[in-house]
Structures are given as C-alpha cells and as structure tokens.
Short mmCIF file of C-alpha atoms and ligand atoms in Angstrom, two decimals:
data_model
loop_
_atom_site.label_atom_id
_atom_site.label_comp_id
_atom_site.label_asym_id
_atom_site.label_seq_id
_atom_site.Cartn_x
_atom_site.Cartn_y
_atom_site.Cartn_z
CA UNK A 37 11.61 -0.77 2.62
CA UNK A 38 8.59 -1.73 4.71
CA UNK A 39 6.14 -0.49 7.27
CA UNK A 40 8.11 1.31 9.93
CA UNK A 41 5.91 3.55 12.07
CA UNK A 42 8.02 5.82 14.23
CA UNK A 43 5.35 8.38 15.15
CA UNK A 44 4.70 7.03 18.62
CA UNK A 45 8.17 6.09 19.79
CA UNK A 46 8.71 4.55 23.20
CA UNK A 47 9.99 6.84 25.92
CA UNK A 48 12.91 5.78 28.01
CA UNK A 49 11.64 7.70 31.05
CA UNK A 50 8.35 5.78 31.24
CA UNK A 51 6.56 5.30 34.54
CA UNK A 52 6.63 1.79 36.04
CA UNK A 53 3.65 -0.14 34.66
CA UNK A 54 2.27 -0.74 38.18
CA UNK A 55 2.14 3.03 38.80
CA UNK A 56 -0.07 3.70 35.78
CA UNK A 57 -3.75 4.47 36.40
CA UNK A 58 -6.17 1.55 36.43
CA UNK A 59 -8.22 1.28 33.23
CA UNK A 60 -11.45 1.65 35.21
CA UNK A 61 -10.13 4.86 36.80
CA UNK A 62 -9.23 6.26 33.38
CA UNK A 63 -12.78 5.61 32.17
CA UNK A 64 -14.12 7.51 35.21
CA UNK A 65 -11.63 10.34 34.70
CA UNK A 66 -13.07 10.82 31.20
CA UNK A 67 -16.65 10.71 32.49
CA UNK A 68 -17.24 7.29 30.97
CA UNK A 69 -19.18 4.53 32.73
CA UNK A 70 -17.78 1.04 33.30
CA UNK A 71 -18.12 -1.14 30.19
CA UNK A 72 -21.38 -3.03 29.80
CA UNK A 73 -22.59 -5.33 27.06
CA UNK A 74 -25.13 -4.39 24.44
CA UNK A 75 -27.01 -6.94 22.32
CA UNK A 76 -24.78 -9.87 21.37
CA UNK A 77 -24.54 -9.96 17.59
CA UNK A 78 -21.29 -11.90 17.19
CA UNK A 79 -20.21 -15.22 18.60
CA UNK A 80 -16.42 -15.31 18.51
CA UNK A 81 -15.36 -18.92 18.77
CA UNK A 82 -11.79 -19.88 19.58
CA UNK A 83 -11.74 -23.44 18.29
CA UNK A 84 -8.31 -24.26 19.69
CA UNK A 85 -4.71 -23.27 20.16
CA UNK A 86 -3.19 -25.55 17.54
CA UNK A 87 -1.44 -23.59 14.78
CA UNK A 88 1.08 -24.38 12.06
CA UNK A 89 2.95 -21.18 13.05
CA UNK A 90 4.27 -19.85 16.38
CA UNK A 91 4.48 -16.07 15.93
CA UNK A 92 6.44 -13.89 18.38
CA UNK A 93 3.49 -11.60 19.18
CA UNK A 94 0.78 -14.30 19.49
CA UNK A 95 -1.63 -13.50 22.32
CA UNK A 96 -2.91 -17.10 22.21
CA UNK A 97 0.57 -18.61 22.53
CA UNK A 98 -0.56 -20.89 19.73
CA UNK A 99 1.72 -23.34 18.00
CA UNK A 100 2.10 -26.78 16.42
CA UNK A 101 2.41 -28.53 19.80
CA UNK A 102 -0.72 -27.15 21.46
CA UNK A 103 -3.28 -29.82 22.21
CA UNK A 104 -6.32 -27.71 23.17
CA UNK A 105 -8.88 -28.36 20.43
CA UNK A 106 -12.63 -27.74 20.63
CA UNK A 107 -14.33 -31.15 20.77
CA UNK A 108 -17.43 -32.19 18.78
CA UNK A 109 -19.79 -31.92 21.76
CA UNK A 110 -18.90 -28.23 22.17
CA UNK A 111 -19.48 -27.63 18.47
CA UNK A 112 -22.85 -29.43 18.76
CA UNK A 113 -23.89 -27.12 21.59
CA UNK A 114 -22.76 -24.03 19.70
CA UNK A 115 -24.90 -25.01 16.71
CA UNK A 116 -27.86 -25.37 19.08
CA UNK A 117 -27.12 -21.91 20.48
CA UNK A 118 -27.13 -20.44 16.98
CA UNK A 119 -30.70 -21.74 16.59
CA UNK A 120 -31.71 -20.33 19.97
CA UNK A 121 -30.28 -16.84 19.36
CA UNK A 122 -31.66 -15.02 16.33
CA UNK A 123 -29.76 -11.82 17.23
CA UNK A 124 -26.47 -13.55 16.37
CA UNK A 125 -25.57 -12.35 12.87
CA UNK A 126 -21.88 -13.30 12.72
CA UNK A 127 -19.78 -16.28 13.69
CA UNK A 128 -16.14 -15.27 14.01
CA UNK A 129 -13.79 -18.27 13.98
CA UNK A 130 -10.37 -17.88 15.51
CA UNK A 131 -7.60 -19.99 17.02
CA UNK A 132 -4.70 -20.96 16.59
CA UNK A 133 -5.29 -21.77 12.99
CA UNK A 134 -9.03 -22.43 13.20
CA UNK A 135 -8.96 -24.56 10.05
CA UNK A 136 -6.89 -27.20 11.91
CA UNK A 137 -9.85 -28.14 14.11
CA UNK A 138 -11.42 -31.28 12.59
CA UNK A 139 -14.89 -29.75 13.21
CA UNK A 140 -14.09 -26.47 11.46
CA UNK A 141 -15.84 -27.27 8.18
CA UNK A 142 -18.97 -28.58 9.92
CA UNK A 143 -19.22 -25.43 11.99
CA UNK A 144 -18.83 -23.28 8.87
CA UNK A 145 -21.45 -25.23 6.93
CA UNK A 146 -23.97 -25.16 9.79
CA UNK A 147 -23.53 -21.42 10.37
CA UNK A 148 -23.83 -20.64 6.65
CA UNK A 149 -26.90 -22.90 6.42
CA UNK A 150 -28.45 -20.49 8.93
CA UNK A 151 -27.48 -17.54 6.68
CA UNK A 152 -24.99 -16.18 9.19
CA UNK A 153 -21.88 -14.27 8.20
CA UNK A 154 -18.87 -16.45 8.91
CA UNK A 155 -15.41 -14.97 9.45
CA UNK A 156 -12.31 -17.15 9.28
CA UNK A 157 -9.23 -15.53 10.89
CA UNK A 158 -6.73 -17.17 8.61
CA UNK A 159 -2.92 -17.09 8.77
CA UNK A 160 -2.77 -17.80 4.99
CA UNK A 161 0.06 -20.35 5.20
CA UNK A 162 -2.34 -23.03 6.46
CA UNK A 163 -3.91 -23.01 2.99
CA UNK A 164 -0.67 -24.53 1.63
CA UNK A 165 -0.19 -27.23 4.26
CA UNK A 166 -0.75 -30.90 3.32
CA UNK A 167 -4.36 -31.84 4.06
CA UNK A 168 -5.59 -28.24 3.77
CA UNK A 169 -4.89 -27.31 0.15
CA UNK A 170 -8.57 -27.66 -0.82
CA UNK A 171 -9.56 -25.08 1.80
CA UNK A 172 -9.66 -22.07 -0.54
CA UNK A 173 -12.31 -23.73 -2.71
CA UNK A 174 -14.28 -24.80 0.37
CA UNK A 175 -14.16 -21.29 1.87
CA UNK A 176 -15.16 -19.74 -1.45
CA UNK A 177 -18.08 -22.15 -1.90
CA UNK A 178 -19.33 -21.21 1.57
CA UNK A 179 -18.79 -17.46 1.03
CA UNK A 180 -16.66 -17.26 4.15
CA UNK A 181 -15.24 -13.81 4.90
CA UNK A 182 -11.47 -14.14 5.25
CA UNK A 183 -9.51 -11.90 7.59
CA UNK A 184 -5.89 -12.76 6.97
CA UNK A 185 -2.72 -11.75 8.82
CA UNK A 186 -0.02 -10.00 6.83
CA UNK A 187 1.95 -7.65 9.09
CA UNK A 188 3.96 -6.14 6.23
CA UNK A 189 4.38 -6.23 2.47
CA UNK A 190 8.06 -7.13 2.73
CA UNK A 191 9.47 -10.60 3.32
CA UNK A 192 12.02 -9.57 5.95
CA UNK A 193 9.49 -7.96 8.28
CA UNK A 194 6.91 -10.75 7.99
CA UNK A 195 9.45 -13.54 8.44
CA UNK A 196 10.94 -11.76 11.46
CA UNK A 197 7.61 -11.84 13.26
CA UNK A 198 6.03 -15.03 11.93
CA UNK A 199 8.90 -17.31 10.90
CA UNK A 200 11.15 -18.01 7.93
CA UNK A 201 9.32 -18.47 4.63
CA UNK A 202 5.96 -17.26 5.97
CA UNK A 203 5.91 -14.25 3.68
CA UNK A 204 6.41 -16.29 0.49
CA UNK A 205 3.73 -18.75 1.62
CA UNK A 206 1.35 -15.91 2.42
CA UNK A 207 1.83 -14.37 -1.02
CA UNK A 208 1.23 -17.71 -2.73
CA UNK A 209 -1.94 -18.23 -0.68
CA UNK A 210 -3.16 -14.72 -1.52
CA UNK A 211 -2.65 -15.41 -5.22
CA UNK A 212 -4.74 -18.56 -4.92
CA UNK A 213 -7.48 -16.65 -3.13
CA UNK A 214 -7.43 -13.85 -5.72
CA UNK A 215 -7.78 -16.49 -8.46
CA UNK A 216 -11.02 -17.60 -6.79
CA UNK A 217 -12.33 -14.04 -6.74
CA UNK A 218 -11.38 -13.29 -3.13
CA UNK A 219 -10.35 -9.66 -2.66
CA UNK A 220 -11.24 -8.60 -6.20
CA UNK A 221 -12.99 -5.29 -6.68
CA UNK A 222 -16.80 -5.70 -6.46
CA UNK A 223 -16.41 -9.39 -5.58
CA UNK A 224 -18.64 -10.69 -2.76
CA UNK A 225 -15.79 -12.95 -1.64
CA UNK A 226 -14.41 -10.72 1.10
CA UNK A 227 -10.70 -10.71 1.82
CA UNK A 228 -9.34 -8.30 4.39
CA UNK A 229 -5.74 -8.16 5.58
CA UNK A 230 -4.51 -7.52 9.11
CA UNK A 231 -1.53 -5.42 10.06
CA UNK A 232 -0.02 -5.39 13.52
CA UNK A 233 3.17 -3.54 14.47
CA UNK A 234 6.41 -5.48 14.38
CA UNK A 235 7.35 -4.25 17.81
CA UNK A 236 6.34 -2.02 20.71
CA UNK A 237 4.62 0.79 18.83
CA UNK A 238 1.08 1.81 17.92
CA UNK A 239 -0.18 1.07 14.42
CA UNK A 240 0.00 3.96 11.95
CA UNK A 241 -3.14 5.40 10.34
CA UNK A 242 -5.26 2.53 9.01
CA UNK A 243 -6.49 4.39 5.94
CA UNK A 244 -3.02 5.64 4.96
CA UNK A 245 -1.45 2.24 5.45
CA UNK A 246 -4.20 0.61 3.39
CA UNK A 247 -3.26 2.84 0.46
CA UNK A 248 0.39 1.85 0.90
CA UNK A 249 -0.41 -1.90 1.12
CA UNK A 250 -2.67 -1.76 -1.93
CA UNK A 251 -0.01 -0.01 -3.99
CA UNK A 252 2.87 -2.26 -2.93
CA UNK A 253 1.06 -5.62 -3.04
CA UNK A 254 -0.41 -4.68 -6.42
CA UNK A 255 2.89 -3.47 -7.84
CA UNK A 256 5.06 -6.29 -6.51
CA UNK A 257 2.73 -9.29 -6.76
CA UNK A 258 -0.50 -8.24 -8.51
CA UNK A 259 -2.41 -9.00 -5.30
CA UNK A 260 -5.77 -7.40 -4.48
CA UNK A 261 -7.67 -7.24 -1.20
CA UNK A 262 -10.65 -5.34 0.15
CA UNK A 263 -9.60 -3.63 3.38
CA UNK A 264 -6.62 -3.43 5.69
CA UNK A 265 -7.33 -3.67 9.41
CA UNK A 266 -4.76 -2.34 11.86
CA UNK A 267 -4.57 -4.12 15.20
CA UNK A 268 -2.53 -3.14 18.25
CA UNK A 269 -0.30 -5.74 19.89
CA UNK A 270 -1.91 -6.62 23.21
CA UNK A 271 0.43 -6.56 26.21
CA UNK A 272 -0.37 -10.13 27.19
CA UNK A 273 1.04 -13.62 26.75
CA UNK A 274 3.81 -14.04 24.14
CA UNK A 275 4.07 -10.32 23.36
CA UNK A 276 4.17 -9.51 27.09
CA UNK A 277 7.03 -11.97 27.49
CA UNK A 278 8.85 -10.32 24.60
CA UNK A 279 8.34 -6.88 26.20
CA UNK A 280 9.66 -8.15 29.52
CA UNK A 281 12.69 -9.80 27.93
CA UNK A 282 13.61 -6.61 26.11
CA UNK A 283 12.92 -4.33 29.10
CA UNK A 284 10.12 -2.52 27.29
CA UNK A 285 7.11 -3.36 29.48
CA UNK A 286 6.95 0.00 31.28
CA UNK A 287 7.52 2.01 28.12
CA UNK A 288 4.90 0.10 26.11
CA UNK A 289 2.26 0.30 28.85
CA UNK A 290 2.98 4.03 29.22
CA UNK A 291 2.61 4.45 25.47
CA UNK A 292 -0.82 2.79 25.56
CA UNK A 293 -1.99 4.73 28.61
CA UNK A 294 -0.73 8.07 27.31
CA UNK A 295 -2.63 7.53 24.06
CA UNK A 296 -5.93 6.49 25.68
CA UNK A 297 -8.63 7.73 23.34
CA UNK A 298 -12.14 8.02 24.82
CA UNK A 299 -13.62 8.06 21.31
CA UNK A 300 -12.69 4.39 20.92
CA UNK A 301 -14.59 3.20 24.00
CA UNK A 302 -18.11 2.96 22.48
CA UNK A 303 -16.80 0.64 19.77
CA UNK A 304 -14.71 -1.84 21.75
CA UNK A 305 -15.63 -5.29 20.51
CA UNK A 306 -16.59 -6.79 23.88
CA UNK A 307 -19.77 -4.71 23.83
CA UNK A 308 -21.32 -6.74 21.03
CA UNK A 309 -19.69 -10.15 21.14
CA UNK A 310 -19.28 -13.12 23.39
CA UNK A 311 -16.10 -15.16 23.24
CA UNK A 312 -16.21 -18.95 23.53
CA UNK A 313 -13.18 -21.01 24.52
CA UNK A 314 -12.24 -24.41 23.06
CA UNK A 315 -13.77 -26.14 26.08
CA UNK A 316 -17.05 -24.18 26.04
CA UNK A 317 -16.16 -21.59 28.67
CA UNK A 318 -17.50 -18.06 28.04
CA UNK A 319 -15.52 -14.82 28.16
CA UNK A 320 -16.00 -11.12 27.46
CA UNK A 321 -13.41 -11.23 24.66
CA UNK A 322 -10.58 -13.36 23.27
CA UNK A 323 -8.02 -11.43 25.34
CA UNK A 324 -9.89 -12.06 28.59
CA UNK A 325 -10.10 -15.68 27.48
CA UNK A 326 -6.31 -15.91 27.23
CA UNK A 327 -5.98 -14.25 30.64
CA UNK A 328 -8.51 -16.70 32.17
CA UNK A 329 -10.90 -13.90 33.15
CA UNK A 330 -14.31 -15.56 32.87
CA UNK A 331 -17.58 -14.02 31.78
CA UNK A 332 -19.18 -12.40 34.82
CA UNK A 333 -15.86 -11.53 36.48
CA UNK A 334 -16.90 -7.86 36.41
CA UNK A 335 -19.08 -8.70 39.41
CA UNK A 336 -22.72 -8.04 40.01
CA UNK A 337 -22.81 -4.24 40.13
CA UNK A 338 -23.89 -3.99 36.49
CA UNK A 339 -25.86 -7.23 36.68
CA UNK A 340 -24.55 -10.73 36.12
CA UNK A 341 -26.19 -13.91 34.90
CA UNK A 342 -23.89 -16.36 36.65
CA UNK A 343 -23.33 -18.07 33.30
CA UNK A 344 -19.73 -19.10 32.70
CA UNK A 345 -20.12 -21.85 30.08
CA UNK A 346 -22.19 -22.47 26.94
CA UNK A 347 -24.25 -24.99 28.91
CA UNK A 348 -25.32 -22.34 31.46
CA UNK A 349 -27.14 -20.14 29.00
CA UNK A 350 -29.69 -20.55 26.20
CA UNK A 351 -30.45 -16.91 25.34
CA UNK A 352 -27.58 -14.46 25.00
CA UNK A 353 -29.96 -11.54 25.41
CA UNK A 354 -29.70 -12.29 29.14
CA UNK A 355 -26.24 -10.75 28.89
CA UNK A 356 -27.46 -7.36 27.66
CA UNK A 357 -26.55 -4.71 30.21
CA UNK A 358 -24.20 -6.93 32.20
CA UNK A 359 -20.73 -5.75 33.17
CA UNK A 360 -17.56 -6.48 31.19
CA UNK A 361 -14.41 -7.42 33.10
CA UNK A 362 -11.67 -4.93 32.24
CA UNK A 363 -8.00 -4.62 33.16
CA UNK A 364 -4.80 -2.90 32.10
CA UNK A 365 -4.76 -4.91 28.85
CA UNK A 366 -7.87 -2.92 27.78
CA UNK A 367 -5.57 0.03 27.10
CA UNK A 368 -4.51 -2.03 24.05
CA UNK A 369 -8.02 -1.65 22.60
CA UNK A 370 -8.35 2.04 23.40
CA UNK A 371 -4.98 3.59 22.53
CA UNK A 372 -4.59 5.87 19.53
CA UNK A 373 -7.14 5.00 16.85
CA UNK A 374 -8.20 1.99 18.92
CA UNK A 375 -8.07 -1.67 18.03
CA UNK A 376 -10.57 -4.46 17.60
CA UNK A 377 -11.14 -7.56 15.51
CA UNK A 378 -12.49 -5.14 12.88
CA UNK A 379 -9.41 -2.92 13.01
CA UNK A 380 -9.24 0.71 14.13
CA UNK A 381 -12.18 2.21 16.04
CA UNK A 382 -11.68 5.94 15.58
CA UNK A 383 -10.36 7.79 12.59
CA UNK A 384 -8.38 10.45 14.41
CA UNK A 385 -5.86 9.30 17.02
CA UNK A 386 -5.99 11.33 20.18
CA UNK A 387 -3.18 11.90 22.64
CA UNK A 388 -4.29 12.57 26.19
CA UNK A 389 -1.26 14.73 26.92
CA UNK A 390 -0.30 12.74 30.01
CA UNK A 391 3.39 12.44 30.43
CA UNK A 392 4.93 9.04 31.04
S1 SF4 B 175 -0.55 -15.12 15.65
FE1 SF4 B 175 -2.01 -16.40 14.50
S2 SF4 B 175 -0.75 -17.51 13.02
FE2 SF4 B 175 0.64 -16.71 14.58
S3 SF4 B 175 0.86 -18.38 16.10
FE3 SF4 B 175 -0.80 -17.05 16.80
S4 SF4 B 175 -2.67 -17.98 16.00
FE4 SF4 B 175 -0.92 -18.85 14.81
S1 SF4 B 176 -9.44 -6.23 26.14
FE1 SF4 B 176 -10.66 -4.94 24.74
S2 SF4 B 176 -12.32 -6.25 24.07
FE2 SF4 B 176 -11.44 -7.21 25.90
S3 SF4 B 176 -12.62 -6.43 27.66
FE3 SF4 B 176 -10.89 -5.05 27.38
S4 SF4 B 176 -11.66 -3.38 26.07
FE4 SF4 B 176 -13.08 -5.11 25.88
#
C-alpha cells in the first residue's frame, strides 16, 4: 500500500490546454492584481543541473550527464551580494543535486558565517555516493536545514518515479541523518520531507499525509522527520513530456485550472524570493528559470529594473514592487492547496466549479 490520491481524478472530457483561460485573466477574474514582488528575503540558488538521479518528473531535466555547473566566479559574486543585502535571511540551494557542485560547501560555510538560514534541497541518495559520504556530518556541523525528496513511503512507488534502488538508498540516508539528530523531536537539525504525486493528480491534504508518513516511516523503519511538504508536479520540462507522451496534457492542465484557488496567490514563492541560475542569470522563480523566462520579462507596467544577471544589481530592494512574469505553469502553484518550495499554501483546497 502507498500514497494513492484519487480525489482529483483527471477528466477525459477536458478542454484543450490552449483553450484554457490565461493565468493573468484568471487573476483578474478573481479581482486579483498581477503578481508583484515584495521584499526579497530568500535567494534561491540553482547551482547546476548535474544530479546522480534522473527522475521522471524533474522540472530541471537534471541528470548525471548534465554539464551546467555554477562556476566559482558566480559563487564569489553571490557571497558579495549576501553582504550587500541585509534583508536576505535564507539561502535556498537547489539543483540538480546541489551537493555535486564543487563550490557547494564554500557557499554553505559563507552563508552560515553570515548567520543566514541555509536550505539544502537534497535527494538523499547523494549522501551515499562515493566522495559525498561525509556530507551528513558537514551539513549537521553547519546546521543546514534539509528538505529531502521522498515521494512515498513504499519502495515500489519511489523507485517507479526516481529509479531502481532509490527508496532503499533514501531510507539508509534518512537513518544516518536521524543518527546525527536530524528530524528528531525538539532537535534544531531540521529535516523536512517532500511529497509530490506519482502522476497527473493534485497532492492530497498535506497535514493528513504528514500523519500517514510519520506513522508508516516510524513503524517500518524507525525514521523521524519534522514536516512533510506537498508539492504539485509542474507542467513543464520532463513532466510535461511525460504528460504529452501519455496524452494527459489537456486533462492535467484542466485539473490545475479548475482547482485554481485564489487563497494561494498571496503566498506564491516568487513574491519573496529571487532565483539565480548556474550562470548568474536572474529569474522570478526556479520554474521560470527552467522555461528561460528572465527576471523583468513581466514588462515595465509594474516597474522593472532592467537587471537580468547578478552583475546588474547590488541591492535587491530595487526589485520590490516590480512585476513577476507569469504563465500557464503558474496554475501549478495555485491549484488546490497551492504549492511552493515550502509546501502547501492554503489549508483548505478550493474548487472553482469551472467545468473542464
Ligand atoms: S527531481 Fe531532484 S533528484 Fe530527481 S533528477 Fe531532478 S534534481 Fe535530481
Ligand atoms: S510558477 Fe509559481 S513561483 Fe513561478 S512565477 Fe508562477 S506563481 Fe510565481
């Protein structure tokens, strides 16, 4: 048995994706303004697309053969920007497997030296790979907050999405992390897990699923963690290809649109973060980064700085009030309970009542 949400099943009579309302029009229909940025408190840094895994749903299309890796000079500039921007409280490291960037540890140490919260979006199995087995101790010593992918508590479901043997490796890595105090009750070593659906459905209730994960991982493996974050599969890149190949694009886009939830809009992550690409380009979020939609693409109506790289800007407060470039993929952040790098955005999913 495993996680098998059936609540929001795909409809076979879905409207063609191109006939669905534009995201911007849906915001207007609900009396909501176009998205603009508030104070930037998080720098989300994608340090490269290299990964030891190649998951079916990966919006980065990461894998062992990717060669895009953030060079030292970009990391140098980012450290300078941390000094220039006291409103930045969190550095959120993502990839690929961010730990595979040779500059990863330096970036962590420099951010922690500045008393910033550092998040490592970890796939767990990297902690067992040759050359990386000392990572758990390093991360613990630096008090890095781990947000780790585990799309189910059963081997079959995890291996189906992430590759053969990934579940067993993930469990072994979690046991090592627990042994260091990660995920233990009242421990400051934060360990959160991430669930994303195995296919073209919305995540179930985050709080209910957390209870289920805690019970099953505790019962089966004695594993503890702090919180479970549910994240919606974004209809871009590898998951979009999978949808197209299985003829589910229209149905999945209709599902997202029909479950648009205005209560999620104030919390979408692009309002408070800036996303940095491996080469120093700036974006409104990691998804826009993967779609090559640069910072400032929203145009000048809500104000624009003209900055598109980390060398164009010293103070991120210049971005406050500027427009965020949105598109149909934004329905992935705003459907049901919503989705962000911190999990769900609203506690009560809302169905708009639109028919597909
Ligand atoms: S989803 Fe994560 S672990 Fe899987 S290939 Fe992408 S970056 Fe790697
Ligand atoms: S995909 Fe999500 S985070 Fe990115 S711009 Fe759209 S709403 Fe914001």
